[in-house]
Coordinates of C-alpha atoms in Angstrom, one line a residue:
X154 CA 7.3 2.7 23.5
X155 CA 4.1 1.3 22.0
X156 CA 4.5 3.4 18.9
X157 CA 8.1 2.2 18.3
X158 CA 7.0 -1.4 18.6
X159 CA 4.1 -0.8 16.2
X160 CA 6.4 0.9 13.7
X161 CA 8.9 -2.0 13.9
X162 CA 6.1 -4.6 13.4
X163 CA 4.6 -2.7 10.4
X164 CA 8.0 -2.2 8.8
X165 CA 8.8 -5.9 9.2
X166 CA 5.5 -7.0 7.7
X167 CA 5.9 -4.5 4.8
X168 CA 9.4 -5.7 4.1
X169 CA 8.2 -9.3 4.0
X170 CA 5.4 -8.4 1.7
X171 CA 7.8 -6.6 -0.6
X172 CA 10.2 -9.5 -0.7
X173 CA 7.5 -11.7 -2.2
X174 CA 7.7 -9.8 -5.5
X175 CA 3.9 -9.5 -5.7
X176 CA 2.0 -6.2 -5.9
X177 CA 1.2 -4.7 -2.5
X178 CA -2.5 -4.3 -1.9
X179 CA -4.7 -2.7 0.8
X180 CA -6.4 -4.9 3.3
X181 CA -10.1 -5.5 2.8
X182 CA -12.3 -3.0 4.7
X183 CA -13.6 -5.8 7.0
X184 CA -10.0 -6.5 8.1
X185 CA -9.3 -2.9 8.7
X186 CA -12.4 -2.5 10.8
X187 CA -11.5 -5.6 12.8
X188 CA -8.0 -4.3 13.6
X189 CA -9.3 -0.9 14.5
X190 CA -11.7 -2.5 17.0
X191 CA -8.9 -4.6 18.5
X192 CA -6.8 -1.5 19.0
X193 CA -9.7 0.2 20.7
X194 CA -10.1 -2.7 23.1
X195 CA -6.4 -3.1 23.8
X196 CA -5.8 0.6 24.7
X197 CA -9.0 1.2 26.6

């Protein structure tokens, strides 16, 4: 169930980003590292 919820969240965020009309960019490396660490702590 976690994967489904994660997919829905990512899809919603991506849709909202596309609806702005601006170019989609990657997150900064520091943000990616932060989220990766949060995932590790959550699913420990």
